[in-house]
Tab-separated table of C-alpha atoms and ligand atoms in Angstrom:
chain	number	residue	atom	x	y	z
I	1182	MET	CA	-8.429	-86.603	36.276
I	1183	GLY	CA	-8.558	-89.859	37.526
I	1184	LYS	CA	-5.964	-92.639	36.689
I	1185	GLN	CA	-8.348	-94.267	34.351
I	1186	THR	CA	-8.602	-90.940	32.291
I	1187	GLU	CA	-5.064	-90.511	32.230
I	1188	ASN	CA	-4.297	-94.150	30.960
I	1189	ARG	CA	-6.680	-93.390	28.295
I	1190	LYS	CA	-4.841	-90.299	27.101
I	1191	ALA	CA	-1.817	-92.052	27.200
I	1192	GLU	CA	-3.092	-95.145	25.249
I	1193	HIS	CA	-4.369	-92.583	22.329
I	1194	ILE	CA	-1.089	-91.240	22.027
I	1195	SER	CA	0.921	-94.418	21.648
I	1196	ILE	CA	-1.855	-96.112	19.350
I	1197	CYS	CA	-1.899	-93.141	17.075
I	1198	LEU	CA	2.063	-92.738	17.445
I	1199	ASP	CA	2.221	-96.438	15.888
I	1200	LYS	CA	0.181	-95.139	13.005
I	1201	LYS	CA	-2.044	-98.053	13.782
I	1202	ALA	CA	-5.094	-95.942	13.832
I	1203	GLN	CA	-4.830	-94.451	10.355
I	1204	ALA	CA	-8.164	-95.143	7.906
I	1205	ARG	CA	-7.902	-98.885	6.664
I	1206	LYS	CA	-10.016	-98.727	3.434
I	1207	ILE	CA	-11.399	-95.118	3.266
I	1208	THR	CA	-9.161	-92.372	1.509
I	1209	THR	CA	-9.263	-88.676	1.936
I	1210	GLY	CA	-10.034	-88.001	-1.505
I	1211	PHE	CA	-7.027	-85.624	-2.239
I	1212	GLU	CA	-5.971	-88.533	-4.617
I	1213	ASP	CA	-8.794	-87.540	-6.789
I	1214	ILE	CA	-7.695	-83.829	-6.994
I	1215	GLN	CA	-5.538	-82.715	-9.603
I	1216	PHE	CA	-3.978	-79.251	-10.227
I	1217	VAL	CA	-3.595	-78.187	-13.939
I	1218	HIS	CA	0.437	-77.866	-14.427
I	1219	ARG	CA	1.285	-74.237	-15.871
I	1220	ALA	CA	4.041	-74.703	-18.210
I	1221	LEU	CA	4.013	-70.923	-18.341
I	1222	PRO	CA	4.127	-69.736	-14.598
I	1223	ASP	CA	4.059	-66.050	-14.465
I	1224	VAL	CA	5.750	-65.688	-11.219
I	1225	ASP	CA	9.124	-65.879	-9.662
I	1226	LYS	CA	9.413	-68.625	-7.204
I	1227	GLU	CA	11.352	-66.285	-4.485
I	1228	ARG	CA	8.541	-63.956	-4.763
I	1229	ILE	CA	5.942	-66.432	-3.737
I	1230	ASP	CA	4.272	-65.205	-0.372
I	1231	VAL	CA	2.613	-68.115	1.562
I	1232	SER	CA	1.384	-66.017	4.413
I	1233	THR	CA	-2.181	-65.606	5.115
I	1234	LYS	CA	-4.844	-63.532	7.279
I	1235	VAL	CA	-7.369	-65.729	9.011
I	1236	PHE	CA	-9.584	-64.286	12.274
I	1237	GLY	CA	-7.233	-60.928	11.993
I	1238	TYR	CA	-4.057	-62.905	12.745
I	1239	LYS	CA	-1.312	-63.170	10.242
I	1240	PHE	CA	0.067	-66.699	9.763
I	1241	SER	CA	3.284	-67.255	7.994
I	1242	ALA	CA	1.446	-70.058	6.241
I	1243	PRO	CA	-2.105	-71.353	5.984
I	1244	LEU	CA	-1.191	-74.234	8.357
I	1245	ILE	CA	-2.056	-75.138	12.031
I	1246	ILE	CA	-1.699	-78.130	14.183
I	1247	GLY	CA	-4.628	-79.994	15.248
I	1248	ALA	CA	-6.126	-80.536	18.687
I	1249	MET	CA	-4.556	-83.462	20.297
I	1250	THR	CA	-3.365	-83.496	23.850
I	1251	GLY	CA	-3.197	-82.308	27.555
I	1252	GLY	CA	-3.635	-83.868	31.060
I	1253	THR	CA	-0.449	-86.001	31.363
I	1254	ALA	CA	3.300	-85.515	31.658
I	1255	GLU	CA	3.659	-86.960	28.264
I	1256	ALA	CA	1.096	-84.653	26.894
I	1257	THR	CA	3.002	-81.455	28.446
I	1258	ARG	CA	6.273	-82.450	26.489
I	1259	ILE	CA	4.376	-82.968	23.136
I	1260	ASN	CA	2.292	-79.533	23.683
I	1261	ALA	CA	5.498	-77.656	24.788
I	1262	ALA	CA	7.373	-78.944	21.638
I	1263	ILE	CA	4.464	-78.575	19.123
I	1264	ALA	CA	4.004	-74.510	20.863
I	1265	GLU	CA	7.891	-73.959	20.394
I	1266	ALA	CA	7.750	-74.984	16.618
I	1267	VAL	CA	4.669	-73.160	15.850
I	1268	GLU	CA	6.109	-70.005	17.780
I	1269	ASN	CA	9.255	-70.117	15.856
I	1270	LEU	CA	7.393	-70.473	12.454
I	1271	GLN	CA	4.421	-68.063	13.437
I	1272	LEU	CA	1.633	-70.691	12.704
I	1273	GLY	CA	-1.158	-71.771	15.161
I	1274	MET	CA	-2.117	-75.081	17.341
I	1275	GLY	CA	-4.927	-76.415	19.062
I	1276	VAL	CA	-4.566	-78.201	22.546
I	1277	GLY	CA	-6.569	-81.337	23.299
I	1278	SER	CA	-9.804	-81.324	25.161
I	1279	GLN	CA	-9.528	-79.331	28.356
I	1280	ARG	CA	-12.209	-80.996	30.257
I	1281	ALA	CA	-9.558	-82.787	32.433
I	1282	ALA	CA	-8.034	-79.467	33.589
I	1283	ILE	CA	-11.481	-77.870	34.196
I	1284	GLU	CA	-12.329	-80.792	36.490
I	1285	ASN	CA	-8.810	-80.996	38.147
I	1286	PRO	CA	-7.163	-77.689	38.074
I	1287	LYS	CA	-3.771	-79.346	39.028
I	1288	LEU	CA	-3.594	-80.405	35.132
I	1289	THR	CA	-3.773	-76.881	34.126
I	1290	GLU	CA	0.228	-76.642	33.309
I	1291	THR	CA	-0.236	-79.742	30.775
I	1292	TYR	CA	-2.104	-77.174	28.811
I	1293	SER	CA	-1.041	-73.795	29.792
I	1294	VAL	CA	2.675	-74.505	28.989
I	1295	VAL	CA	1.577	-73.791	25.286
I	1296	ARG	CA	1.032	-69.988	25.827
I	1297	LYS	CA	4.266	-70.100	27.952
I	1298	LYS	CA	6.184	-71.464	25.168
I	1299	ALA	CA	4.165	-69.775	22.058
I	1300	PRO	CA	3.627	-66.002	23.440
I	1301	THR	CA	2.605	-64.818	20.260
I	1302	ALA	CA	1.272	-67.952	17.996
I	1303	PHE	CA	-2.601	-68.548	17.360
I	1304	LEU	CA	-3.578	-70.800	19.957
I	1305	ILE	CA	-7.161	-72.706	20.143
I	1306	ALA	CA	-8.777	-73.973	23.342
I	1307	ASN	CA	-10.522	-77.081	22.939
I	1308	ILE	CA	-13.912	-78.646	24.571
I	1309	GLY	CA	-16.317	-81.444	23.733
I	1310	GLY	CA	-19.869	-80.562	22.205
I	1311	ILE	CA	-20.958	-83.684	24.347
I	1312	GLN	CA	-19.654	-81.767	27.473
I	1313	LEU	CA	-21.649	-78.695	26.365
I	1314	VAL	CA	-24.620	-80.807	26.745
I	1315	HIS	CA	-23.600	-82.388	30.246
I	1316	GLY	CA	-22.146	-79.915	32.567
I	1317	CYS	CA	-19.930	-77.639	30.818
I	1318	ASP	CA	-21.284	-74.130	30.414
I	1319	VAL	CA	-20.063	-70.824	29.234
I	1320	LYS	CA	-18.340	-70.661	32.456
I	1321	GLU	CA	-16.136	-73.608	31.973
I	1322	VAL	CA	-15.559	-72.784	28.132
I	1323	LYS	CA	-14.181	-69.136	29.092
I	1324	GLN	CA	-11.861	-71.132	31.976
I	1325	ALA	CA	-10.585	-72.980	28.975
I	1326	VAL	CA	-10.051	-70.155	26.907
I	1327	GLU	CA	-8.182	-68.412	29.904
I	1328	MET	CA	-6.273	-71.425	30.800
I	1329	ILE	CA	-4.098	-70.950	27.553
I	1330	ASP	CA	-4.794	-67.399	26.635
I	1331	ALA	CA	-6.469	-68.746	23.620
I	1332	ASP	CA	-7.268	-66.616	20.491
I	1333	ALA	CA	-10.417	-68.841	19.682
I	1334	VAL	CA	-12.038	-72.087	20.971
I	1335	ALA	CA	-12.850	-75.342	19.264
I	1336	VAL	CA	-15.765	-77.304	19.986
I	1337	HIS	CA	-15.232	-80.863	19.008
I	1338	LEU	CA	-17.671	-83.164	17.603
I	1339	ASN	CA	-17.005	-86.948	18.091
I	1340	ALA	CA	-20.260	-89.096	17.911
I	1341	LEU	CA	-18.307	-91.847	16.594
I	1342	HIS	CA	-15.706	-91.915	19.061
I	1343	GLU	CA	-18.155	-91.785	21.975
I	1344	MET	CA	-20.209	-94.517	20.369
I	1345	VAL	CA	-17.432	-96.982	20.151
I	1346	GLN	CA	-15.640	-96.509	23.757
I	1347	PRO	CA	-17.378	-98.389	26.717
I	1348	GLU	CA	-17.208	-95.027	28.875
I	1349	GLY	CA	-18.404	-92.968	25.878
I	1350	GLN	CA	-21.344	-90.583	26.245
I	1351	THR	CA	-23.997	-90.794	23.533
I	1352	ALA	CA	-26.785	-88.403	24.719
I	1353	PHE	CA	-25.888	-85.671	22.070
I	1354	LYS	CA	-29.643	-84.342	21.981
I	1355	GLY	CA	-29.262	-80.484	22.260
I	1356	VAL	CA	-25.665	-80.222	20.995
I	1357	LEU	CA	-26.678	-77.485	18.385
I	1358	ASP	CA	-28.553	-75.383	20.893
I	1359	LYS	CA	-25.519	-75.340	23.245
I	1360	ILE	CA	-22.933	-74.487	20.641
I	1361	CYS	CA	-25.519	-71.609	19.661
I	1362	GLU	CA	-25.316	-70.493	23.187
I	1363	ILE	CA	-21.578	-70.390	23.499
I	1364	ALA	CA	-21.179	-68.895	20.111
I	1365	GLY	CA	-23.463	-66.033	21.324
I	1366	LYS	CA	-22.046	-65.625	24.606
I	1367	LEU	CA	-18.242	-65.807	24.029
I	1368	ASP	CA	-15.907	-62.858	22.813
I	1369	LYS	CA	-13.378	-65.161	20.914
I	1370	PRO	CA	-14.331	-66.858	17.702
I	1371	VAL	CA	-15.763	-70.430	18.220
I	1372	ILE	CA	-14.833	-73.167	15.797
I	1373	VAL	CA	-16.664	-76.219	15.316
I	1374	LYS	CA	-14.400	-79.208	14.608
I	1375	GLU	CA	-15.122	-82.989	13.981
I	1376	THR	CA	-12.540	-85.606	14.737
I	1377	GLY	CA	-12.306	-87.738	11.930
I	1378	ALA	CA	-15.857	-88.385	10.264
I	1379	GLY	CA	-16.171	-85.247	8.520
I	1380	ILE	CA	-19.025	-82.255	8.417
I	1381	ALA	CA	-21.689	-82.487	5.869
I	1382	ALA	CA	-23.225	-79.530	4.177
I	1383	GLU	CA	-26.459	-79.720	5.957
I	1384	GLU	CA	-24.531	-79.625	9.485
I	1385	ALA	CA	-22.332	-76.899	8.336
I	1386	LYS	CA	-25.186	-74.696	7.360
I	1387	LYS	CA	-26.901	-75.190	10.802
I	1388	LEU	CA	-23.575	-74.605	12.557
I	1389	GLU	CA	-23.095	-71.356	10.696
I	1390	LYS	CA	-26.491	-70.088	11.381
I	1391	ALA	CA	-25.700	-70.999	14.895
I	1392	GLY	CA	-23.157	-68.096	14.898
I	1393	VAL	CA	-19.868	-70.441	14.851
I	1394	LYS	CA	-17.093	-68.559	13.252
I	1395	ALA	CA	-15.296	-71.414	11.300
I	1396	ILE	CA	-15.789	-75.118	10.417
I	1397	ASP	CA	-12.861	-77.655	10.605
I	1398	VAL	CA	-14.074	-80.605	8.703
I	1399	ALA	CA	-11.917	-83.226	10.087
I	1400	GLY	CA	-12.750	-85.788	7.536
I	1401	ALA	CA	-12.360	-89.251	7.049
I	1402	GLY	CA	-9.084	-90.823	5.636
I	1403	GLY	CA	-6.533	-90.059	8.104
I	1404	THR	CA	-6.704	-90.872	11.863
I	1405	SER	CA	-9.653	-93.076	12.875
I	1406	PHE	CA	-10.865	-92.893	16.576
I	1407	ALA	CA	-12.689	-96.015	15.786
I	1408	ALA	CA	-9.252	-97.597	15.149
I	1409	VAL	CA	-8.152	-96.374	18.376
I	1410	GLU	CA	-10.807	-98.027	20.326
I	1411	TYR	CA	-10.225	-101.127	18.453
I	1412	TYR	CA	-6.716	-101.401	19.888
I	1413	ARG	CA	-8.111	-100.298	23.322
I	1414	SER	CA	-10.952	-102.690	23.519
I	1415	GLU	CA	-10.684	-106.501	24.461
I	1416	THR	CA	-10.745	-108.852	21.438
I	1417	GLY	CA	-14.081	-110.180	21.162
I	1418	SER	CA	-15.891	-107.612	22.854
I	1419	ILE	CA	-18.771	-105.762	21.615
I	1420	GLN	CA	-16.539	-102.515	21.410
I	1421	HIS	CA	-13.821	-104.404	19.652
I	1422	LEU	CA	-16.400	-105.737	16.872
I	1423	LEU	CA	-18.207	-102.338	16.549
I	1424	SER	CA	-14.865	-100.384	16.401
I	1425	ASP	CA	-13.761	-102.772	13.642
I	1426	ILE	CA	-16.814	-102.190	11.688
I	1427	PHE	CA	-16.678	-98.474	11.889
I	1428	TRP	CA	-13.069	-97.859	11.576
I	1429	ASP	CA	-13.615	-96.480	8.112
I	1430	TRP	CA	-16.766	-94.457	8.687
I	1431	GLY	CA	-17.203	-91.039	7.746
I	1432	ILE	CA	-17.265	-88.391	5.078
I	1433	PRO	CA	-13.809	-88.247	3.125
I	1434	THR	CA	-11.979	-85.024	3.833
I	1435	VAL	CA	-12.283	-83.761	0.266
I	1436	ALA	CA	-15.849	-84.320	-0.072
I	1437	SER	CA	-16.650	-82.747	3.148
I	1438	LEU	CA	-14.361	-79.674	2.432
I	1439	ILE	CA	-16.199	-79.183	-0.879
I	1440	GLU	CA	-19.838	-79.774	0.387
I	1441	THR	CA	-18.862	-77.315	3.361
I	1442	ALA	CA	-16.889	-74.700	1.299
I	1443	GLN	CA	-19.886	-74.619	-1.196
I	1444	THR	CA	-22.538	-74.132	1.433
I	1445	VAL	CA	-21.311	-71.573	4.004
I	1446	LYS	CA	-19.680	-68.162	4.096
I	1447	ILE	CA	-17.684	-68.574	7.113
I	1448	PRO	CA	-13.823	-69.720	6.832
I	1449	VAL	CA	-13.439	-73.640	6.423
I	1450	ILE	CA	-10.155	-75.358	8.082
I	1451	ALA	CA	-9.510	-78.683	6.005
I	1452	SER	CA	-8.175	-81.395	8.123
I	1453	GLY	CA	-8.301	-85.312	8.177
I	1454	GLY	CA	-5.574	-87.047	6.616
I	1455	VAL	CA	-3.692	-83.840	5.396
I	1456	ARG	CA	-0.117	-85.179	5.080
I	1457	THR	CA	1.449	-82.972	2.592
I	1458	GLY	CA	1.974	-79.376	1.393
I	1459	MET	CA	0.496	-80.489	-1.925
I	1460	ASP	CA	-2.674	-81.616	0.570
I	1461	ILE	CA	-2.648	-78.052	1.612
I	1462	ALA	CA	-2.259	-76.521	-1.502
I	1463	LYS	CA	-5.297	-78.664	-2.810
I	1464	SER	CA	-7.307	-77.588	0.355
I	1465	LEU	CA	-6.743	-74.075	-0.493
I	1466	ALA	CA	-7.876	-74.546	-3.861
I	1467	LEU	CA	-11.038	-75.906	-2.798
I	1468	ASN	CA	-11.511	-72.692	-0.712
I	1469	ALA	CA	-10.253	-73.703	2.687
I	1470	CYS	CA	-8.512	-70.946	4.630
I	1471	LEU	CA	-5.854	-73.388	6.458
I	1472	GLY	CA	-4.931	-77.025	6.549
I	1473	SER	CA	-4.674	-78.824	9.802
I	1474	VAL	CA	-2.315	-81.489	10.592
I	1475	SER	CA	-2.540	-83.812	13.631
I	1476	GLN	CA	-0.950	-87.325	13.708
I	1477	PRO	CA	2.126	-86.312	11.586
I	1478	SER	CA	2.863	-83.526	14.329
I	1479	LEU	CA	2.485	-86.025	17.196
I	1480	GLU	CA	4.938	-88.189	15.626
I	1481	ALA	CA	7.402	-85.481	15.541
I	1482	ALA	CA	6.697	-83.785	18.646
I	1483	VAL	CA	7.779	-86.927	20.780
I	1484	LYS	CA	11.133	-86.336	19.051
I	1485	GLY	CA	11.305	-82.590	20.049
I	1486	ASP	CA	10.729	-79.026	18.965
I	1487	GLU	CA	13.412	-79.270	16.408
I	1488	ALA	CA	11.759	-82.329	14.625
I	1489	THR	CA	8.275	-80.522	14.638
I	1490	GLU	CA	9.623	-77.414	13.121
I	1491	ARG	CA	11.353	-79.289	10.419
I	1492	ILE	CA	8.378	-81.268	9.478
I	1493	LEU	CA	6.286	-78.193	9.580
I	1494	SER	CA	8.920	-76.321	7.365
I	1495	LEU	CA	9.101	-79.145	4.916
I	1496	LEU	CA	4.904	-78.740	4.394
I	1497	VAL	CA	5.462	-75.257	3.886
I	1498	GLU	CA	8.180	-75.688	1.426
I	1499	GLU	CA	5.923	-78.290	-0.617
I	1500	LEU	CA	3.125	-75.719	-0.757
I	1501	ARG	CA	5.467	-73.178	-2.009
I	1502	ASN	CA	6.707	-75.326	-4.725
I	1503	VAL	CA	2.887	-76.227	-5.722
I	1504	MET	CA	2.332	-72.635	-5.915
I	1505	PHE	CA	5.197	-72.064	-8.117
I	1506	LEU	CA	3.976	-74.795	-10.548
I	1507	VAL	CA	0.401	-73.644	-10.880
I	1508	GLY	CA	1.650	-69.975	-11.154
I	1509	ALA	CA	0.121	-68.796	-7.611
I	1510	GLU	CA	2.198	-65.853	-6.305
I	1511	LYS	CA	-0.149	-65.471	-3.204
I	1512	VAL	CA	-2.109	-68.071	-1.175
I	1513	GLU	CA	-5.552	-66.500	-2.266
I	1514	ASP	CA	-4.277	-67.274	-5.843
I	1515	LEU	CA	-4.624	-70.774	-5.268
I	1516	ALA	CA	-8.476	-70.520	-5.073
I	1517	GLU	CA	-8.253	-69.381	-8.711
I	1518	ALA	CA	-6.247	-72.147	-9.819
I	1519	PRO	CA	-7.969	-74.730	-12.052
I	1520	ILE	CA	-8.279	-78.089	-10.591
I	1521	VAL	CA	-9.848	-81.536	-11.865
I	1522	VAL	CA	-11.810	-83.151	-9.538
I	1523	MET	CA	-12.116	-87.090	-10.451
I	1524	GLY	CA	-13.049	-90.434	-9.330
I	1525	LYS	CA	-15.080	-91.284	-6.305
I	1526	THR	CA	-15.014	-87.636	-4.928
I	1527	ALA	CA	-16.459	-86.318	-7.979
I	1528	GLU	CA	-19.156	-89.057	-8.000
I	1529	TRP	CA	-19.839	-88.339	-4.334
I	1530	LEU	CA	-20.244	-84.768	-4.993
I	1531	LYS	CA	-22.356	-85.021	-8.103
I	1532	THR	CA	-24.590	-87.457	-6.339
I	1533	ARG	CA	-25.108	-85.027	-3.463
I	1534	GLY	CA	-25.853	-81.991	-6.085
I	1535	PHE	CA	-22.507	-80.080	-5.805
I	1536	ASN	CA	-20.685	-78.541	-8.488
I	1537	VAL	CA	-17.405	-80.215	-9.493
I	1538	GLU	CA	-16.911	-78.732	-12.910
I	1539	GLU	CA	-16.534	-75.130	-12.154
I	1540	TYR	CA	-12.832	-75.686	-10.568
I	1541	SER	CA	-11.790	-76.941	-13.945
I	1542	ARG	CA	-13.094	-73.760	-15.683
I	1543	ARG	CA	-11.087	-71.273	-13.388
I	1544	GLY	CA	-8.537	-68.944	-15.072
I	1545	ALA	CA	-8.203	-67.475	-18.509
I	1546	ARG	CA	-8.508	-69.764	-21.688
C	2668	LIG	C1	-3.654	-88.478	19.950
C	2668	LIG	C2	-4.877	-87.700	19.365
C	2668	LIG	C3	-5.369	-87.027	20.348
C	2668	LIG	C4	-6.568	-86.183	19.671
C	2668	LIG	N1	-7.439	-85.845	20.706
C	2668	LIG	C5	-8.277	-84.525	20.516
C	2668	LIG	C6	-9.077	-83.861	21.429
C	2668	LIG	O1	-8.838	-83.990	22.395
C	2668	LIG	N2	-9.910	-82.944	20.679
C	2668	LIG	C7	-10.334	-82.697	19.441
C	2668	LIG	O2	-10.792	-82.079	19.126
C	2668	LIG	N3	-9.418	-83.311	18.435
C	2668	LIG	C8	-8.663	-84.459	18.964
C	2668	LIG	N4	-7.817	-85.373	18.024
C	2668	LIG	C9	-8.274	-85.219	16.543
C	2668	LIG	C10	-7.538	-84.161	15.805
C	2668	LIG	O3	-7.635	-83.071	16.021
C	2668	LIG	C11	-7.944	-84.343	13.949
C	2668	LIG	O4	-9.126	-84.014	14.117
C	2668	LIG	C12	-7.832	-85.818	13.658
C	2668	LIG	O5	-6.726	-86.553	14.293
C	2668	LIG	C13	-7.770	-85.969	12.219
C	2668	LIG	O6	-6.458	-85.433	11.864
C	2668	LIG	P1	-5.108	-86.300	11.323
C	2668	LIG	O7	-5.669	-87.273	10.235
C	2668	LIG	O8	-4.183	-85.331	10.838
C	2668	LIG	O9	-4.746	-86.844	12.549
C	2668	LIG	C14	-6.889	-86.049	18.301
C	2668	LIG	C15	-5.954	-86.723	17.525
C	2668	LIG	C16	-4.818	-87.519	17.840
C	2668	LIG	C17	-4.173	-88.190	16.751
């Protein structure tokens, strides 16, 4: 990896740490989702089981840390802290794009540290869809998997980010065919994820048909990569103006989650601005299998593994408390809990032809 790429990675981290790169006007839509409180919860809080099984792996709670980093010394420390925390809690995590280490094997350790620190946690390798079109083949993807002894691989889609950065690659033609090829030739599940702009029903359907094993919606409302580029670019430059305009571009996380979950049968992961255990509970009620959190884990990880474990434990505890108040004894019960979809999220979904009433009619009345 050249000095330039290394600087870019370091800048991503410092800009995201300052929280300057969060959505400005667009919101996730979690504020439009409301559980119906159960005054007679027929459960004992101590007996609530938050564990879940996805891809045949038993997660102690439906929570993973989203792909973020690798390639620099600071990234090694961040990856190590997150890995230790997820190992202790028996959760999962993704690493950042591994292209850097595929091109320069000297950087392997900045990623492989995660398997060293997390011998049994669920680990997700990462490669860009755009790299599949330009040079990365099945061999390189297998290399990324082996590098961290991954349980799955995520292919990230980041058209918005590539578009607003001066060094970005925007020749995306053929990306779906490459994803299909990789999904067919790899013996690990291939997850396709966005990076903050969401996935619509139409794309979800194509990805399922391509043989992808799960979709991580990574919708709008949390970290914005246009915002990251706004801060990286020179004031007054085309990139600066473009990234300002596209700062809040994307499908809000909840709309993306509902569109995708109502369209495909493969597991759907909720991410993009997931910030609380309540957000995770709402995601599961909307039929996600896991919630994924990135920016808040980055903030904790720079403080160390204990700080990371603390915030992850808090998210799980919040989830458990929501489950109590809606009378859910097991994670699957959340998918039966009545919820009301309101506001702009309901408007979006009705306009796009999705059913929002069915959620409120769940459960015996
Ligand atoms: C510092 C940083 C670096 C990231 N790098 C990657 C990456 O290399 N590959 C990827 O798939 N997603 C990457 N992401 C995107 C996240 O996985 C996630 O989709 C996005 O941040 C939205 O989640 P959040 O709102 O919880 O941060 C990165 C996010 C952050 C904050």
